[in-house]
Coordinates of C-alpha atoms in Angstrom, one line a residue:
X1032 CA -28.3 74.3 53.5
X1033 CA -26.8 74.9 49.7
X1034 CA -25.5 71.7 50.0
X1035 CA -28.9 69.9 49.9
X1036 CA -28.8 69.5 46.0
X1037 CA -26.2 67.3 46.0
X1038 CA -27.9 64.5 47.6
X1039 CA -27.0 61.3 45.1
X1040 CA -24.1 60.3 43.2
X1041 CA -25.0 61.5 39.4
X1042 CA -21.3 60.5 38.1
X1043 CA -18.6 58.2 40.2
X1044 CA -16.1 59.6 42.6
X1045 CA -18.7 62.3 43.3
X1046 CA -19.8 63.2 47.1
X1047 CA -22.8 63.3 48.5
X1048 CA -22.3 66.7 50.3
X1049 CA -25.4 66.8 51.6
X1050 CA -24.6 63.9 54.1
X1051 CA -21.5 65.2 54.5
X1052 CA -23.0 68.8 55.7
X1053 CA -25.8 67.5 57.8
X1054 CA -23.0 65.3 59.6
X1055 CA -20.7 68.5 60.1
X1056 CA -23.5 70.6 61.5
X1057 CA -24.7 68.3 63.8
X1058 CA -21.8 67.6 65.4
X1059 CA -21.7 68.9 69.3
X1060 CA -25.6 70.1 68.7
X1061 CA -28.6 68.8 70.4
X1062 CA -31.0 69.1 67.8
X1063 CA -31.3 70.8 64.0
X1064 CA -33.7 73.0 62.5
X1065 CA -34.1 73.7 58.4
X1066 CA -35.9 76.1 56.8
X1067 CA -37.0 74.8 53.2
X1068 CA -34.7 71.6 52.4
X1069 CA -34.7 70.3 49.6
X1070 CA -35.5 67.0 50.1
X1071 CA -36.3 65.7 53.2
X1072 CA -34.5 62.3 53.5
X1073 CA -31.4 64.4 54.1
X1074 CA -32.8 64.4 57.3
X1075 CA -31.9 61.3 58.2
X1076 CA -28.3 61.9 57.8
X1077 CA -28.2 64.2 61.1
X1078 CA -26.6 62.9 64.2
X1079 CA -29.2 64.5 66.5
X1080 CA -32.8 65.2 65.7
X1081 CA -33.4 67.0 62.6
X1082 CA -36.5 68.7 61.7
X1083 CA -37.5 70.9 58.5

């Protein structure tokens, strides 16, 4: 998940892809698997079960 990095505002106006990803690919899915993340709390942003 490149996006992972980007997982707090550093300036204003800036995304937090990493939400935005997790929340993309866990659309219509029933659970998520990483390999690696970055940091776990991303986790949390999945809409099913997410494990790393």
């Amino acid at each position: 998940m490149g996006y992972a990095r980007q997982d707090k505002k550093f300036n204003d106006g800036e995304p937090i892809s990493a939400r935005a990803m997790a929340r993309a690919l866990s659309t219509g899915a029933d659970r998520v698997f990483t390999i690696n993340i970055h940091d776990t709390s991303i986790l949390e942003h999945f809409r099913c079960p997410a494990k790393n």
